[in-house]
Amino acid sequence: LTLVADQIASLKDEDGGSLCNFFSYGTNDLTQMTLGISRDDAGAFIPEYIASGICEADPFVTIDTEGVGFLVRKSAAAGRSASTD
């Protein structure tokens, strides 16, 4: 089991693909680090971001498919390609 909770780990998962058979994604941590926002502070401005069209939804409720989702998909593909199983 490998926990993937930051951008570097998600981009370099070909390194871990041969060492483990399961990746677990820390999407809250990935969201905070990728978008550069704190979950603790987001409640103060995310509703305005949604109203202004900056965000479609709260990224801590619905995963940001273009940013965080991209990293998860890239990581999973890299891990699978390096797997020996």
mmCIF file of N, CA and C in Angstrom:
data_model
loop_
_atom_site.group_PDB
_atom_site.id
_atom_site.type_symbol
_atom_site.label_atom_id
_atom_site.label_comp_id
_atom_site.label_asym_id
_atom_site.label_seq_id
_atom_site.Cartn_x
_atom_site.Cartn_y
_atom_site.Cartn_z
ATOM 1 N N LEU A 1 0.850 -1.184 0.000
ATOM 2 C CA LEU A 1 0.000 0.000 0.000
ATOM 3 C C LEU A 1 0.888 1.236 0.000
ATOM 4 N N THR A 2 0.597 2.147 -0.892
ATOM 5 C CA THR A 2 1.304 3.417 -0.955
ATOM 6 C C THR A 2 0.278 4.533 -0.921
ATOM 7 N N LEU A 3 0.452 5.489 0.007
ATOM 8 C CA LEU A 3 -0.422 6.650 0.072
ATOM 9 C C LEU A 3 0.168 7.738 -0.798
ATOM 10 N N VAL A 4 -0.621 8.224 -1.741
ATOM 11 C CA VAL A 4 -0.190 9.283 -2.643
ATOM 12 C C VAL A 4 -0.907 10.551 -2.206
ATOM 13 N N ALA A 5 -0.156 11.489 -1.612
ATOM 14 C CA ALA A 5 -0.790 12.673 -1.033
ATOM 15 C C ALA A 5 -0.159 13.987 -1.470
ATOM 16 N N ASP A 6 0.765 13.953 -2.418
ATOM 17 C CA ASP A 6 1.293 15.214 -2.927
ATOM 18 C C ASP A 6 1.573 15.089 -4.420
ATOM 19 N N GLN A 7 1.816 16.232 -5.047
ATOM 20 C CA GLN A 7 1.948 16.249 -6.497
ATOM 21 C C GLN A 7 3.146 15.457 -6.990
ATOM 22 N N ILE A 8 4.254 15.539 -6.303
ATOM 23 C CA ILE A 8 5.460 14.821 -6.742
ATOM 24 C C ILE A 8 5.216 13.322 -6.715
ATOM 25 N N ALA A 9 4.613 12.841 -5.638
ATOM 26 C CA ALA A 9 4.316 11.408 -5.568
ATOM 27 C C ALA A 9 3.377 10.992 -6.690
ATOM 28 N N SER A 10 2.389 11.832 -6.995
ATOM 29 C CA SER A 10 1.443 11.461 -8.045
ATOM 30 C C SER A 10 2.085 11.479 -9.428
ATOM 31 N N LEU A 11 3.085 12.310 -9.622
ATOM 32 C CA LEU A 11 3.746 12.390 -10.921
ATOM 33 C C LEU A 11 4.861 11.365 -11.077
ATOM 34 N N LYS A 12 5.321 10.775 -9.993
ATOM 35 C CA LYS A 12 6.433 9.832 -10.045
ATOM 36 C C LYS A 12 6.021 8.427 -9.632
ATOM 37 N N ASP A 13 4.765 8.075 -9.798
ATOM 38 C CA ASP A 13 4.308 6.779 -9.330
ATOM 39 C C ASP A 13 4.812 5.591 -10.125
ATOM 40 N N GLU A 14 5.468 5.844 -11.238
ATOM 41 C CA GLU A 14 6.097 4.718 -11.919
ATOM 42 C C GLU A 14 7.173 4.120 -11.012
ATOM 43 N N ASP A 15 7.720 4.945 -10.109
ATOM 44 C CA ASP A 15 8.708 4.443 -9.154
ATOM 45 C C ASP A 15 8.080 3.468 -8.159
ATOM 46 N N GLY A 16 6.848 3.720 -7.767
ATOM 47 C CA GLY A 16 6.193 2.882 -6.768
ATOM 48 C C GLY A 16 5.427 1.721 -7.356
ATOM 49 N N GLY A 17 5.129 1.770 -8.639
ATOM 50 C CA GLY A 17 4.324 0.728 -9.261
ATOM 51 C C GLY A 17 4.924 -0.657 -9.173
ATOM 52 N N SER A 18 6.227 -0.737 -9.181
ATOM 53 C CA SER A 18 6.875 -2.048 -9.092
ATOM 54 C C SER A 18 7.061 -2.495 -7.647
ATOM 55 N N LEU A 19 6.803 -1.598 -6.688
ATOM 56 C CA LEU A 19 7.032 -1.921 -5.283
ATOM 57 C C LEU A 19 5.760 -2.259 -4.512
ATOM 58 N N CYS A 20 4.609 -1.887 -5.021
ATOM 59 C CA CYS A 20 3.369 -2.137 -4.283
ATOM 60 C C CYS A 20 2.267 -2.509 -5.261
ATOM 61 N N ASN A 21 1.163 -3.022 -4.715
ATOM 62 C CA ASN A 21 0.069 -3.420 -5.592
ATOM 63 C C ASN A 21 -1.197 -2.608 -5.353
ATOM 64 N N PHE A 22 -1.109 -1.548 -4.540
ATOM 65 C CA PHE A 22 -2.292 -0.730 -4.262
ATOM 66 C C PHE A 22 -1.863 0.690 -3.930
ATOM 67 N N PHE A 23 -2.445 1.662 -4.606
ATOM 68 C CA PHE A 23 -2.239 3.073 -4.285
ATOM 69 C C PHE A 23 -3.497 3.603 -3.617
ATOM 70 N N SER A 24 -3.322 4.372 -2.566
ATOM 71 C CA SER A 24 -4.422 5.079 -1.914
ATOM 72 C C SER A 24 -4.149 6.566 -2.081
ATOM 73 N N TYR A 25 -5.150 7.305 -2.550
ATOM 74 C CA TYR A 25 -4.941 8.727 -2.834
ATOM 75 C C TYR A 25 -5.505 9.597 -1.724
ATOM 76 N N GLY A 26 -4.668 10.480 -1.201
ATOM 77 C CA GLY A 26 -5.098 11.465 -0.209
ATOM 78 C C GLY A 26 -5.625 12.682 -0.964
ATOM 79 N N THR A 27 -6.893 12.603 -1.413
ATOM 80 C CA THR A 27 -7.409 13.651 -2.295
ATOM 81 C C THR A 27 -7.567 14.990 -1.588
ATOM 82 N N ASN A 28 -7.818 15.001 -0.287
ATOM 83 C CA ASN A 28 -7.872 16.292 0.413
ATOM 84 C C ASN A 28 -6.506 16.959 0.404
ATOM 85 N N ASP A 29 -5.461 16.192 0.688
ATOM 86 C CA ASP A 29 -4.102 16.738 0.654
ATOM 87 C C ASP A 29 -3.726 17.151 -0.763
ATOM 88 N N LEU A 30 -4.047 16.303 -1.751
ATOM 89 C CA LEU A 30 -3.750 16.658 -3.140
ATOM 90 C C LEU A 30 -4.482 17.936 -3.544
ATOM 91 N N THR A 31 -5.730 18.073 -3.123
ATOM 92 C CA THR A 31 -6.507 19.276 -3.446
ATOM 93 C C THR A 31 -5.871 20.506 -2.825
ATOM 94 N N GLN A 32 -5.519 20.421 -1.549
ATOM 95 C CA GLN A 32 -4.906 21.575 -0.888
ATOM 96 C C GLN A 32 -3.603 21.983 -1.552
ATOM 97 N N MET A 33 -2.761 21.004 -1.872
ATOM 98 C CA MET A 33 -1.456 21.313 -2.439
ATOM 99 C C MET A 33 -1.542 21.719 -3.909
ATOM 100 N N THR A 34 -2.424 21.099 -4.665
ATOM 101 C CA THR A 34 -2.547 21.405 -6.089
ATOM 102 C C THR A 34 -3.163 22.777 -6.315
ATOM 103 N N LEU A 35 -4.236 23.065 -5.569
ATOM 104 C CA LEU A 35 -4.926 24.342 -5.742
ATOM 105 C C LEU A 35 -4.353 25.448 -4.865
ATOM 106 N N GLY A 36 -3.498 25.085 -3.929
ATOM 107 C CA GLY A 36 -2.879 26.082 -3.059
ATOM 108 C C GLY A 36 -3.860 26.728 -2.102
ATOM 109 N N ILE A 37 -4.837 25.952 -1.658
ATOM 110 C CA ILE A 37 -5.818 26.476 -0.697
ATOM 111 C C ILE A 37 -5.933 25.549 0.493
ATOM 112 N N SER A 38 -6.204 26.118 1.633
ATOM 113 C CA SER A 38 -6.366 25.349 2.861
ATOM 114 C C SER A 38 -7.829 24.977 3.042
ATOM 115 N N ARG A 39 -8.069 23.714 3.339
ATOM 116 C CA ARG A 39 -9.442 23.275 3.602
ATOM 117 C C ARG A 39 -10.030 24.020 4.792
ATOM 118 N N ASP A 40 -9.189 24.356 5.754
ATOM 119 C CA ASP A 40 -9.655 25.068 6.943
ATOM 120 C C ASP A 40 -10.154 26.470 6.616
ATOM 121 N N ASP A 41 -9.574 27.111 5.605
ATOM 122 C CA ASP A 41 -9.939 28.484 5.246
ATOM 123 C C ASP A 41 -10.909 28.573 4.071
ATOM 124 N N ALA A 42 -11.072 27.488 3.333
ATOM 125 C CA ALA A 42 -11.820 27.522 2.076
ATOM 126 C C ALA A 42 -13.276 27.954 2.242
ATOM 127 N N GLY A 43 -13.890 27.636 3.365
ATOM 128 C CA GLY A 43 -15.288 28.000 3.578
ATOM 129 C C GLY A 43 -15.539 29.496 3.497
ATOM 130 N N ALA A 44 -14.510 30.287 3.723
ATOM 131 C CA ALA A 44 -14.647 31.741 3.701
ATOM 132 C C ALA A 44 -14.702 32.300 2.279
ATOM 133 N N PHE A 45 -14.154 31.580 1.297
ATOM 134 C CA PHE A 45 -14.124 32.141 -0.058
ATOM 135 C C PHE A 45 -14.640 31.227 -1.158
ATOM 136 N N ILE A 46 -14.719 29.923 -0.934
ATOM 137 C CA ILE A 46 -15.191 29.007 -1.983
ATOM 138 C C ILE A 46 -16.603 29.358 -2.464
ATOM 139 N N PRO A 47 -17.550 29.703 -1.579
ATOM 140 C CA PRO A 47 -18.875 30.076 -2.104
ATOM 141 C C PRO A 47 -18.813 31.248 -3.094
ATOM 142 N N GLU A 48 -17.946 32.223 -2.835
ATOM 143 C CA GLU A 48 -17.788 33.349 -3.766
ATOM 144 C C GLU A 48 -17.127 32.894 -5.066
ATOM 145 N N TYR A 49 -16.163 31.988 -4.970
ATOM 146 C CA TYR A 49 -15.521 31.441 -6.167
ATOM 147 C C TYR A 49 -16.542 30.714 -7.033
ATOM 148 N N ILE A 50 -17.432 29.959 -6.397
ATOM 149 C CA ILE A 50 -18.468 29.233 -7.136
ATOM 150 C C ILE A 50 -19.432 30.223 -7.784
ATOM 151 N N ALA A 51 -19.868 31.229 -7.022
ATOM 152 C CA ALA A 51 -20.796 32.241 -7.546
ATOM 153 C C ALA A 51 -20.179 33.026 -8.701
ATOM 154 N N SER A 52 -18.862 33.238 -8.657
ATOM 155 C CA SER A 52 -18.168 33.997 -9.700
ATOM 156 C C SER A 52 -17.746 33.134 -10.891
ATOM 157 N N GLY A 53 -17.937 31.826 -10.786
ATOM 158 C CA GLY A 53 -17.562 30.933 -11.869
ATOM 159 C C GLY A 53 -16.111 30.495 -11.862
ATOM 160 N N ILE A 54 -15.380 30.823 -10.809
ATOM 161 C CA ILE A 54 -13.983 30.405 -10.712
ATOM 162 C C ILE A 54 -13.907 28.893 -10.483
ATOM 163 N N CYS A 55 -14.793 28.385 -9.639
ATOM 164 C CA CYS A 55 -14.923 26.951 -9.366
ATOM 165 C C CYS A 55 -16.341 26.531 -9.719
ATOM 166 N N GLU A 56 -16.491 25.308 -10.226
ATOM 167 C CA GLU A 56 -17.834 24.794 -10.483
ATOM 168 C C GLU A 56 -18.477 24.277 -9.206
ATOM 169 N N ALA A 57 -17.656 23.763 -8.301
ATOM 170 C CA ALA A 57 -18.138 23.181 -7.048
ATOM 171 C C ALA A 57 -17.023 23.280 -6.020
ATOM 172 N N ASP A 58 -17.370 23.047 -4.769
ATOM 173 C CA ASP A 58 -16.379 23.024 -3.696
ATOM 174 C C ASP A 58 -15.421 21.861 -3.962
ATOM 175 N N PRO A 59 -14.131 22.122 -4.183
ATOM 176 C CA PRO A 59 -13.195 21.056 -4.522
ATOM 177 C C PRO A 59 -12.936 20.073 -3.374
ATOM 178 N N PHE A 60 -13.414 20.405 -2.173
ATOM 179 C CA PHE A 60 -13.279 19.474 -1.059
ATOM 180 C C PHE A 60 -14.521 18.592 -0.917
ATOM 181 N N VAL A 61 -15.533 18.872 -1.724
ATOM 182 C CA VAL A 61 -16.752 18.054 -1.742
ATOM 183 C C VAL A 61 -16.796 17.221 -3.018
ATOM 184 N N THR A 62 -16.465 17.847 -4.141
ATOM 185 C CA THR A 62 -16.437 17.197 -5.448
ATOM 186 C C THR A 62 -15.041 17.366 -6.018
ATOM 187 N N ILE A 63 -14.389 16.268 -6.331
ATOM 188 C CA ILE A 63 -13.002 16.335 -6.786
ATOM 189 C C ILE A 63 -12.868 17.196 -8.043
ATOM 190 N N ASP A 64 -11.824 17.985 -8.087
ATOM 191 C CA ASP A 64 -11.486 18.813 -9.237
ATOM 192 C C ASP A 64 -10.923 17.887 -10.311
ATOM 193 N N THR A 65 -11.751 17.517 -11.288
ATOM 194 C CA THR A 65 -11.348 16.511 -12.269
ATOM 195 C C THR A 65 -10.247 16.990 -13.209
ATOM 196 N N GLU A 66 -10.175 18.284 -13.469
ATOM 197 C CA GLU A 66 -9.157 18.785 -14.393
ATOM 198 C C GLU A 66 -7.782 18.887 -13.751
ATOM 199 N N GLY A 67 -7.710 19.150 -12.462
ATOM 200 C CA GLY A 67 -6.433 19.286 -11.767
ATOM 201 C C GLY A 67 -6.080 18.046 -10.971
ATOM 202 N N VAL A 68 -6.759 17.869 -9.853
ATOM 203 C CA VAL A 68 -6.492 16.728 -8.974
ATOM 204 C C VAL A 68 -6.833 15.414 -9.682
ATOM 205 N N GLY A 69 -7.947 15.393 -10.380
ATOM 206 C CA GLY A 69 -8.336 14.181 -11.108
ATOM 207 C C GLY A 69 -7.305 13.787 -12.151
ATOM 208 N N PHE A 70 -6.737 14.789 -12.826
ATOM 209 C CA PHE A 70 -5.678 14.532 -13.796
ATOM 210 C C PHE A 70 -4.490 13.855 -13.121
ATOM 211 N N LEU A 71 -4.077 14.371 -11.953
ATOM 212 C CA LEU A 71 -2.942 13.785 -11.236
ATOM 213 C C LEU A 71 -3.228 12.346 -10.823
ATOM 214 N N VAL A 72 -4.445 12.079 -10.360
ATOM 215 C CA VAL A 72 -4.809 10.720 -9.951
ATOM 216 C C VAL A 72 -4.792 9.788 -11.170
ATOM 217 N N ARG A 73 -5.379 10.223 -12.289
ATOM 218 C CA ARG A 73 -5.387 9.381 -13.497
ATOM 219 C C ARG A 73 -3.963 9.120 -13.998
ATOM 220 N N LYS A 74 -3.132 10.153 -14.032
ATOM 221 C CA LYS A 74 -1.744 10.012 -14.494
ATOM 222 C C LYS A 74 -0.975 9.061 -13.577
ATOM 223 N N SER A 75 -1.165 9.234 -12.278
ATOM 224 C CA SER A 75 -0.486 8.392 -11.301
ATOM 225 C C SER A 75 -0.901 6.923 -11.444
ATOM 226 N N ALA A 76 -2.190 6.694 -11.555
ATOM 227 C CA ALA A 76 -2.683 5.316 -11.678
ATOM 228 C C ALA A 76 -2.141 4.664 -12.940
ATOM 229 N N ALA A 77 -2.136 5.394 -14.046
ATOM 230 C CA ALA A 77 -1.614 4.847 -15.298
ATOM 231 C C ALA A 77 -0.121 4.543 -15.181
ATOM 232 N N ALA A 78 0.632 5.441 -14.565
ATOM 233 C CA ALA A 78 2.073 5.224 -14.405
ATOM 234 C C ALA A 78 2.337 4.024 -13.498
ATOM 235 N N GLY A 79 1.571 3.915 -12.416
ATOM 236 C CA GLY A 79 1.745 2.784 -11.519
ATOM 237 C C GLY A 79 1.422 1.456 -12.198
ATOM 238 N N ARG A 80 0.339 1.455 -12.971
ATOM 239 C CA ARG A 80 -0.035 0.209 -13.674
ATOM 240 C C ARG A 80 1.023 -0.179 -14.705
ATOM 241 N N SER A 81 1.584 0.803 -15.390
ATOM 242 C CA SER A 81 2.561 0.498 -16.427
ATOM 243 C C SER A 81 3.860 -0.062 -15.832
ATOM 244 N N ALA A 82 4.160 0.273 -14.594
ATOM 245 C CA ALA A 82 5.388 -0.203 -13.953
ATOM 246 C C ALA A 82 5.171 -1.499 -13.178
ATOM 247 N N SER A 83 3.915 -1.874 -13.002
ATOM 248 C CA SER A 83 3.606 -3.079 -12.214
ATOM 249 C C SER A 83 4.076 -4.335 -12.941
ATOM 250 N N THR A 84 4.589 -5.258 -12.163
ATOM 251 C CA THR A 84 5.039 -6.526 -12.738
ATOM 252 C C THR A 84 3.932 -7.565 -12.726
ATOM 253 N N ASP A 85 2.798 -7.254 -12.104
ATOM 254 C CA ASP A 85 1.664 -8.206 -12.045
ATOM 255 C C ASP A 85 0.695 -7.978 -13.170
#
